[in-house]
Amino acid sequence: MSEHLNETRRRRTFAIISHPDAGKTTLTEKLLLFGGAIQLAGSVKGRKAARHATSDWMALEKERGISVTSSVMQFPYEGKIVNLLDTPGHADFGEDTYRVLTAVDSALMVIDCAKGVEERTIKLMEVCRLRDTPIMTFINKLDREGRSPIELLDEVERVLKIQCAPVTWPIGMGARLKGVYHLLLDEVHIYEAGRNFTRQDSTIFKGLDAPGLAERIGAEALAELREELELVQGASHPFDAQAYLAGRQTPVFFGSAVNNFGVQLLLDFFVEHAPAPKPRATTTREVRPEEEKLTGFVFKIQANMDPQHRDRVAFMRICSGRYSPGMKALQVRTAKEVKLANALTFMASDREIVDTAYPGDVIGLHNHGTISIGDTFTEGEPLSFTGIPNFAPELFRRARLRDPLKMKQLAKGLAQLSEEGATQFFRPLMSNDLILGAVGMLQFDVVAYRLKDEYGVDCAFEQVGVVTARWIRCADAKKFEEFRDKNAMNLALDAAGELVYLAPSRVNLQLAEERWPQVTFAATREHA
Ligand code: G4P
């Protein structure tokens, strides 16, 4: 097998999805520990503050290094290279999360055993479904009393509409937690709080009849387990690799992340079964990872360490070929050739120094405002990857300058912040207003803070009569012109110059849609 193919096939690129507090941060940390990237553990925990308050978030963002380096956590495990892409913790940054999910090949869903399926998990699952992303499930906090495992699986199947295939099964819960049974390996792994760090450190019984098991967990617990397993094996689905890869079935694990319990069983199974990089669609053809020439797309832009230099890092997922330092690539949108010098690679462990990157990997490109989310890079072919969405904002504000002479800086700042995906901004056709759109309230605070901090612009945001936005498309040029003339009052251009309908009310939007059947009112716009 060629080196390229070999390197591609051993990549596992994924993200963790969960409702806040289910244990995503803790699990991330444990995965890094098992992956030998221990030195990062502190930064994962430190980032936690991000969720708590705007001020915390800002203080933290000042130490930009944390967020940039932990955006992608790469580590070797059992001959595979795992890329864990971080998704922002705060609910207000949903858009970012959605885009990260376009750059992974699979996902890991964390569920709190006491709370079951929660609202944000449902939303994230919907996004995964758009691309049939394979999902593994970790039911966490088994050291606490929770709902019955059968009930939890039922809920996942019913609410998330995906088959469950339990791979491990809990023996007791809360204070009665004795361990888990691995249905495929036929092994009992004993729970010992504070231990169970690695396989070597675990007590494992081979099979339910293994000598000493009944004494260890108690005859009653064992009898109960046998009974439950009979029920589970009868009623649930056996693991089916094809169904998992097609996104129809989720293998389920039980454990306690904070106690290191059940995590390694999950990771072992993950590197064995999770998909290697898959082919990706472009507007013209499908790109296969084993192709020799480099292609990739930018799914995230983030401010870098030093706000003084306004240096920003564009994160590019490699879809085919190989990145090597100093190589030249075509930025398809601008038709310019750029040198990809000094790209950041993300090896969380310093044991392996890498300067090449393969499909599934993410590299960080230094960006001085020329790279946008959704940009495709190739070795010359004018391709454009599809499926990186911009979502219609639901919250709108008009930016009002305290110093009118700073108009130019304001427009520049907003253009750059919208490029990063921090906000979206719209310029109405009929006025000089600058209207900001966001998916979450916190985004406005962050934008105001960064405008002041990085661009020296003091501005306030005021209410504006807009409830939602729709991107306008129309194949019929004449109708389009007519629509534009008749609706100029409600139309604006977004940062990319695309026409957008800013609806003053839901009813207004509905009426406009009825009145103009030839016009498409799209709730998402793909970056192109
Ligand atoms: P998140 O990133 O999904 O928001 O969750 P995070 O890992 O921060 O976990 C949320 C809380 O749940 C944390 O407690 C964490 O310690 C706890 N937790 C995670 N895994 C387990 C587990 O297996 N069992 C139990 N009992 N708790 C778990 P916290 O009090 O919010 O923070 P901390 O001060 O303990 O870190």
XYZ file of C-alpha atoms and ligand atoms in Angstrom:
564
model
C 0.000 0.000 0.000
C 1.322 3.436 -0.818
C 2.311 5.609 2.089
C -0.382 8.086 1.171
C -3.119 5.477 1.225
C -1.801 3.993 4.422
C -1.703 7.375 6.169
C -5.186 8.227 4.914
C -6.696 4.973 6.115
C -5.368 5.348 9.615
C -6.945 8.773 10.149
C -9.998 9.045 12.426
C -11.420 12.566 12.401
C -14.348 13.244 14.705
C -16.098 15.676 17.057
C -17.966 15.211 20.312
C -21.561 16.375 20.442
C -23.568 16.789 23.619
C -25.804 18.999 25.654
C -23.816 21.278 28.004
C -22.814 19.489 31.226
C -23.169 15.960 29.913
C -19.393 15.536 30.153
C -17.886 16.524 26.800
C -14.935 18.365 28.361
C -14.205 15.566 30.801
C -14.393 12.916 28.115
C -12.143 14.971 25.800
C -9.599 15.162 28.559
C -9.711 11.439 29.204
C -9.356 10.624 25.528
C -6.273 12.832 25.434
C -4.880 11.125 28.477
C -5.296 7.707 26.898
C -3.791 9.112 23.706
C -0.689 10.160 25.617
C -1.301 13.886 25.136
C -1.386 14.530 28.864
C 0.155 17.971 28.696
C -3.007 19.286 27.089
C -5.312 18.175 29.852
C -5.074 21.471 31.698
C -6.026 23.546 28.702
C -9.122 21.501 28.070
C -10.276 22.023 31.620
C -9.322 25.704 31.494
C -11.523 26.322 28.519
C -14.503 25.276 30.550
C -14.801 28.808 31.923
C -15.841 29.844 28.431
C -19.390 28.797 29.065
C -19.982 30.544 32.306
C -20.086 34.223 31.491
C -19.356 36.657 28.737
C -16.635 38.338 30.740
C -14.930 35.019 31.382
C -15.165 34.198 27.747
C -13.532 37.458 26.794
C -10.768 37.213 29.333
C -10.132 33.754 28.079
C -10.209 34.753 24.467
C -7.476 37.236 25.319
C -5.258 34.279 25.881
C -6.034 33.264 22.362
C -3.439 30.547 22.372
C -5.674 28.221 24.314
C -8.497 28.173 21.847
C -6.353 27.955 18.760
C -4.216 25.072 19.913
C -7.111 23.120 21.331
C -9.286 23.531 18.249
C -7.788 20.361 16.866
C -6.332 17.725 19.114
C -4.380 15.083 17.296
C -2.901 11.994 18.905
C -1.725 8.562 17.859
C -3.543 5.577 19.303
C -3.118 1.885 18.473
C -1.518 2.605 15.128
C -4.201 5.125 14.177
C -4.047 8.924 14.104
C -7.005 10.446 15.893
C -8.092 14.021 15.116
C -10.556 15.342 17.652
C -12.067 18.623 16.476
C -13.320 20.785 19.266
C -16.788 22.265 19.175
C -17.395 25.428 21.197
C -19.097 24.817 24.504
C -21.391 27.780 24.655
C -24.845 27.304 23.247
C -24.660 30.679 21.543
C -21.976 29.438 19.223
C -24.114 26.888 17.494
C -23.134 28.002 14.025
C -19.495 27.243 14.635
C -20.398 23.819 15.886
C -22.417 23.065 12.797
C -19.506 23.981 10.581
C -17.081 21.849 12.550
C -19.445 18.942 11.945
C -19.001 19.394 8.193
C -15.278 18.701 8.633
C -15.485 15.382 10.506
C -16.039 11.821 9.363
C -17.883 10.706 12.471
C -19.159 11.942 15.809
C -19.329 10.843 19.397
C -22.491 11.658 21.306
C -22.321 12.030 25.091
C -25.488 11.579 27.121
C -25.946 12.120 30.853
C -27.528 8.937 32.262
C -29.783 10.914 34.575
C -30.973 13.396 31.950
C -31.184 11.304 28.811
C -31.572 12.957 25.424
C -31.522 16.745 25.805
C -32.467 19.595 23.511
C -29.071 20.467 22.094
C -28.247 16.850 21.414
C -31.381 16.659 19.293
C -30.315 19.696 17.268
C -26.780 18.457 16.740
C -28.086 15.072 15.739
C -30.186 16.735 13.051
C -27.046 18.291 11.641
C -25.217 14.953 11.656
C -28.122 13.413 9.826
C -27.767 15.854 6.922
C -24.618 13.992 5.946
C -25.442 10.590 7.502
C -22.487 11.030 9.836
C -21.808 7.807 11.782
C -22.312 8.293 15.512
C -21.134 6.407 18.583
C -22.853 7.012 21.904
C -21.341 7.252 25.375
C -23.793 7.236 28.264
C -21.953 9.031 31.039
C -22.031 9.495 34.820
C -22.788 5.888 35.621
C -21.320 6.490 39.086
C -24.494 8.432 39.821
C -28.054 7.230 39.988
C -29.636 7.625 36.583
C -32.423 6.230 34.488
C -32.563 2.552 33.603
C -30.290 1.671 30.689
C -33.125 0.097 28.724
C -35.201 3.224 29.118
C -32.254 5.344 27.927
C -31.763 3.269 24.794
C -35.478 3.453 24.129
C -35.354 7.197 24.356
C -32.386 7.478 21.976
C -34.196 5.291 19.450
C -37.468 7.122 19.778
C -36.297 10.733 19.983
C -33.200 10.598 17.792
C -34.604 8.006 15.414
C -31.512 5.856 15.308
C -31.088 2.171 16.156
C -29.071 1.417 19.288
C -26.577 -1.427 19.442
C -25.258 -1.706 22.995
C -21.591 -2.706 22.999
C -21.101 -2.424 26.734
C -23.773 -2.889 29.364
C -23.719 -1.504 32.899
C -23.715 -3.731 35.965
C -25.551 -1.604 38.473
C -25.443 2.152 38.725
C -24.622 4.874 41.249
C -23.448 3.388 44.540
C -24.213 -0.114 43.211
C -22.056 0.258 40.101
C -19.947 -2.891 39.737
C -18.667 -2.585 36.190
C -19.654 -3.083 32.573
C -20.076 -6.164 30.448
C -18.665 -6.013 26.921
C -21.167 -7.819 24.700
C -18.779 -8.389 21.799
C -15.681 -9.374 23.758
C -17.675 -11.297 26.398
C -15.723 -9.600 29.194
C -16.656 -8.068 32.504
C -14.651 -4.945 33.373
C -14.813 -4.161 37.065
C -15.383 -0.602 38.233
C -12.929 0.682 40.810
C -13.383 4.378 41.516
C -10.228 6.351 40.851
C -8.587 3.444 39.014
C -9.516 1.879 35.684
C -7.100 4.208 34.068
C -5.885 1.801 31.413
C -6.584 -1.741 30.371
C -3.556 -2.824 32.380
C -5.010 -1.263 35.453
C -8.427 -2.900 35.128
C -9.719 -6.107 36.586
C -11.222 -8.112 33.754
C -13.193 -11.354 33.905
C -13.461 -13.428 30.742
C -17.134 -14.374 30.385
C -19.985 -14.505 32.869
C -18.944 -17.923 34.143
C -15.397 -16.864 34.953
C -14.249 -18.073 38.352
C -14.416 -15.420 41.026
C -16.842 -13.136 39.189
C -19.878 -14.012 41.316
C -17.865 -13.380 44.495
C -16.546 -10.127 43.123
C -19.798 -8.480 42.044
C -22.221 -10.526 44.152
C -24.463 -13.392 43.077
C -27.488 -11.131 42.969
C -25.901 -8.552 40.665
C -24.712 -11.338 38.378
C -28.151 -12.935 38.197
C -29.664 -9.547 37.443
C -27.096 -8.959 34.708
C -27.852 -12.306 33.062
C -31.533 -11.496 33.070
C -31.002 -8.052 31.621
C -28.659 -9.286 28.942
C -31.189 -11.836 27.810
C -33.722 -9.082 27.486
C -31.288 -6.728 25.762
C -29.972 -9.292 23.332
C -33.517 -10.231 22.433
C -34.846 -6.711 22.073
C -31.988 -4.609 20.752
C -29.944 -4.733 17.588
C -26.594 -6.482 17.346
C -23.760 -4.253 16.197
C -23.820 -3.963 12.421
C -20.818 -2.125 10.965
C -22.641 -1.247 7.743
C -25.633 0.199 9.563
C -23.303 2.234 11.786
C -21.325 3.591 8.823
C -24.569 4.523 7.069
C -25.679 6.515 10.123
C -28.626 4.223 10.841
C -27.271 2.590 13.976
C -25.302 3.870 16.939
C -23.071 1.581 19.023
C -23.673 2.441 22.683
C -21.179 2.474 25.585
C -21.748 3.087 29.262
C -19.227 4.578 31.656
C -18.074 7.364 33.894
C -15.697 9.797 32.242
C -14.627 11.475 35.443
C -13.617 8.071 36.844
C -11.851 6.982 33.644
C -14.312 4.162 33.484
C -15.503 2.673 30.205
C -13.546 5.239 28.224
C -10.811 3.001 26.918
C -13.325 0.403 25.749
C -14.976 3.172 23.786
C -11.686 4.431 22.325
C -10.552 0.925 21.336
C -13.809 0.314 19.512
C -13.747 3.781 18.014
C -10.339 3.490 16.330
C -11.256 0.059 15.004
C -14.669 0.887 13.563
C -14.974 4.635 13.005
C -14.601 5.573 9.355
C -11.383 6.776 7.767
C -11.696 9.921 5.599
C -14.521 9.653 3.116
C -14.992 11.097 -0.374
C -16.410 14.627 -0.424
C -18.789 16.340 -2.819
C -17.859 19.441 -4.764
C -20.062 21.386 -7.156
C -18.569 19.444 -10.069
C -17.392 16.024 -8.887
C -16.630 13.827 -5.918
C -13.111 14.058 -4.514
C -11.635 10.813 -3.179
C -9.133 10.993 -0.311
C -6.670 8.736 -2.107
C -6.264 11.220 -4.953
C -2.676 12.443 -5.142
C -3.344 16.156 -5.379
C -4.102 18.307 -2.380
C -7.630 19.601 -1.865
C -9.247 21.012 1.240
C -11.808 23.462 2.554
C -11.853 26.049 5.310
C -14.507 25.423 7.963
C -13.445 27.762 10.711
C -11.519 30.981 11.226
C -10.243 31.996 14.586
C -8.324 34.902 16.016
C -4.809 33.925 16.913
C -2.633 34.574 19.928
C -1.784 38.163 19.298
C -4.720 40.518 18.776
C -2.282 43.368 18.003
C -1.424 41.748 14.728
C -4.946 40.701 13.937
C -3.505 37.493 12.723
C -6.146 34.906 12.262
C -5.918 31.221 11.629
C -8.045 29.535 8.988
C -8.646 25.861 9.699
C -8.590 23.727 6.603
C -9.706 20.122 6.470
C -7.632 18.159 3.983
C -9.826 16.080 1.677
C -7.225 14.567 -0.655
C -3.517 14.625 -1.386
C -0.898 15.776 1.027
C 0.189 19.031 2.551
C 3.883 19.756 2.780
C 5.379 23.018 4.024
C 5.834 25.756 1.471
C 3.708 24.153 -1.208
C 1.641 26.331 -3.505
C -2.101 26.040 -3.823
C -4.927 27.669 -5.723
C -7.479 29.548 -3.621
C -10.414 28.817 -5.890
C -12.696 31.714 -4.896
C -10.089 34.377 -5.631
C -8.351 32.395 -8.411
C -5.055 33.305 -6.750
C -2.099 31.078 -6.169
C -0.948 31.196 -2.559
C 2.008 29.717 -0.767
C 0.943 27.574 2.178
C 3.957 28.397 4.283
C 4.211 27.654 7.999
C 0.829 26.037 8.304
C 0.108 24.888 11.828
C -0.207 21.180 12.286
C -1.706 19.782 15.432
C 0.188 16.961 16.966
C -0.845 16.965 20.581
C 2.007 14.663 21.427
C 5.527 15.911 20.837
C 6.854 12.421 20.325
C 6.065 12.592 16.653
C 7.095 15.730 14.858
C 5.072 16.119 11.706
C 5.259 18.584 8.955
C 3.139 16.757 6.449
C -0.594 16.383 6.729
C -2.925 13.880 5.100
C -6.640 13.580 4.334
C -8.628 13.836 7.535
C -6.056 16.151 9.099
C -6.639 19.807 9.740
C -4.013 22.454 9.150
C -4.076 26.040 10.358
C -3.300 28.667 7.711
C -2.188 32.144 8.688
C -4.745 34.524 7.385
C -4.663 38.280 7.071
C -8.228 38.650 5.947
C -7.939 36.990 2.558
C -9.360 33.588 3.493
C -13.082 33.041 4.136
C -15.064 30.206 5.629
C -15.991 27.818 2.850
C -12.891 28.522 0.729
C -11.560 25.584 -1.255
C -7.829 25.119 -1.916
C -6.530 22.807 -4.660
C -3.402 22.218 -6.713
C -5.008 23.949 -9.692
C -8.390 22.356 -10.384
C -11.236 24.856 -9.875
C -13.245 22.774 -7.394
C -15.611 23.988 -4.753
C -16.614 21.808 -1.803
C -20.269 21.966 -0.880
C -22.179 21.763 2.352
C -20.602 24.389 4.595
C -23.623 26.350 5.738
C -24.347 29.866 6.864
C -27.504 29.885 8.975
C -30.172 32.535 8.855
C -29.741 34.584 12.030
C -32.704 35.009 14.327
C -31.469 38.057 16.228
C -30.753 41.431 14.665
C -29.218 44.703 15.810
C -28.302 47.966 14.135
C -24.745 49.098 14.825
C -24.595 52.719 15.982
C -21.236 54.453 16.173
C -20.390 56.710 19.082
C -17.775 58.419 16.902
C -19.122 58.858 13.358
C -15.607 59.348 11.998
C -14.864 55.695 12.634
C -17.236 54.461 9.963
C -14.476 52.989 7.859
C -12.983 51.025 10.740
C -16.419 49.792 11.722
C -17.177 48.485 8.244
C -13.779 46.816 8.082
C -14.125 45.270 11.535
C -17.575 43.927 10.772
C -16.429 42.518 7.453
C -13.586 40.671 9.140
C -15.654 39.456 12.075
C -18.311 38.152 9.737
C -15.662 36.365 7.728
C -14.674 34.588 10.913
C -18.285 33.658 11.467
C -18.420 35.703 14.702
C -21.456 37.539 13.344
C -23.204 38.100 10.044
C -23.690 41.552 8.706
C -26.056 43.084 6.216
C -26.181 46.373 4.347
C -29.748 47.331 3.367
C -30.138 48.470 -0.247
C -32.078 51.594 0.763
C -30.117 52.918 3.735
C -26.627 53.273 5.156
C -27.390 51.106 8.160
C -25.131 48.290 9.210
C -27.260 45.454 10.529
C -25.815 42.582 12.469
C -27.346 39.164 12.647
C -26.628 36.459 15.193
C -27.896 33.106 16.245
C -27.222 33.739 19.957
C -27.349 36.896 22.089
C -23.806 36.525 23.407
C -22.468 37.020 19.895
C -23.371 40.744 20.035
C -21.427 41.262 23.255
C -18.445 39.515 21.809
C -18.605 41.572 18.616
C -18.879 44.863 20.550
C -15.942 43.874 22.719
C -13.773 42.835 19.824
C -14.629 45.911 17.741
C -13.361 48.053 20.560
C -10.401 45.908 21.486
C -9.114 45.113 18.035
C -10.397 47.923 15.811
C -10.699 50.810 18.242
C -14.355 51.286 17.397
C -16.827 52.132 20.133
C -20.268 51.133 19.048
C -23.655 50.343 20.480
C -26.279 47.986 19.146
C -29.900 48.996 18.979
C -33.107 47.166 18.255
C -34.121 46.881 14.654
C -37.371 45.634 13.135
C -36.121 42.430 11.571
C -37.049 38.929 12.731
C -35.323 36.682 10.249
C -33.353 36.621 7.013
C -33.620 34.581 3.821
C -31.126 34.316 0.998
C -32.745 35.081 -2.315
C -32.339 33.042 -5.449
C -34.284 33.191 -8.687
C -33.536 31.484 -11.983
C -35.761 33.853 -13.981
C -33.752 37.060 -14.483
C -36.784 39.177 -15.324
C -38.776 38.033 -12.296
C -35.698 38.553 -10.171
C -35.384 42.158 -11.265
C -39.070 42.752 -10.653
C -38.795 41.194 -7.198
C -35.785 43.339 -6.426
C -37.530 46.552 -7.446
C -40.736 45.814 -5.562
C -39.016 44.684 -2.359
C -36.009 46.994 -2.195
C -37.157 48.216 1.230
C -36.604 44.779 2.710
C -33.523 43.759 0.813
C -29.904 43.880 1.864
C -26.528 42.539 0.810
C -24.632 40.214 3.102
C -20.872 40.384 3.625
C -20.300 38.229 0.560
C -22.501 40.514 -1.572
C -25.417 38.080 -1.777
C -28.970 39.351 -1.799
C -30.907 38.788 1.415
C -34.509 39.426 2.377
C -34.764 40.909 5.876
C -38.252 40.092 7.076
C -39.923 42.524 9.512
C -42.246 39.707 10.670
C -42.991 36.047 10.072
C -46.281 36.946 8.460
C -44.549 39.323 6.092
C -42.129 36.580 5.085
C -44.939 34.134 4.505
C -46.818 36.615 2.343
C -43.704 37.414 0.313
C -43.078 33.718 -0.260
C -46.659 33.246 -1.430
C -46.561 36.280 -3.652
C -43.283 35.325 -5.346
C -43.425 31.580 -6.010
C -40.576 31.802 -8.554
C -38.219 33.151 -5.908
C -36.433 30.853 -3.460
C -36.176 32.127 0.114
C -33.359 30.014 1.581
C -32.802 29.737 5.341
C -29.181 28.729 4.851
C -26.585 29.886 2.421
C -23.708 27.677 1.467
C -20.365 29.356 1.444
C -19.168 29.207 -2.100
P -19.539 19.578 29.265
O -18.181 19.831 28.701
O -20.343 18.615 28.459
O -20.297 20.790 29.590
O -19.360 18.796 30.652
P -18.129 18.655 31.628
O -17.171 17.655 31.130
O -17.606 19.984 31.997
O -18.876 18.002 32.854
C -19.933 18.659 33.533
C -19.913 18.256 34.994
O -20.130 16.850 35.095
C -18.569 18.515 35.676
O -18.829 18.836 37.008
C -17.888 17.166 35.591
O -16.911 16.992 36.594
C -19.067 16.242 35.802
N -18.835 14.898 35.259
C -18.279 14.533 34.080
N -18.240 13.205 33.970
C -18.778 12.694 35.090
C -18.997 11.371 35.573
O -18.681 10.382 34.947
N -19.598 11.276 36.791
C -19.953 12.347 37.537
N -20.513 12.128 38.714
N -19.740 13.606 37.128
C -19.160 13.780 35.922
P -18.802 20.324 37.551
O -19.135 20.248 38.978
O -19.631 21.195 36.675
O -17.340 20.756 37.303
P -16.027 20.280 38.041
O -15.699 21.409 38.914
O -16.322 19.014 38.758
O -15.056 20.088 36.937
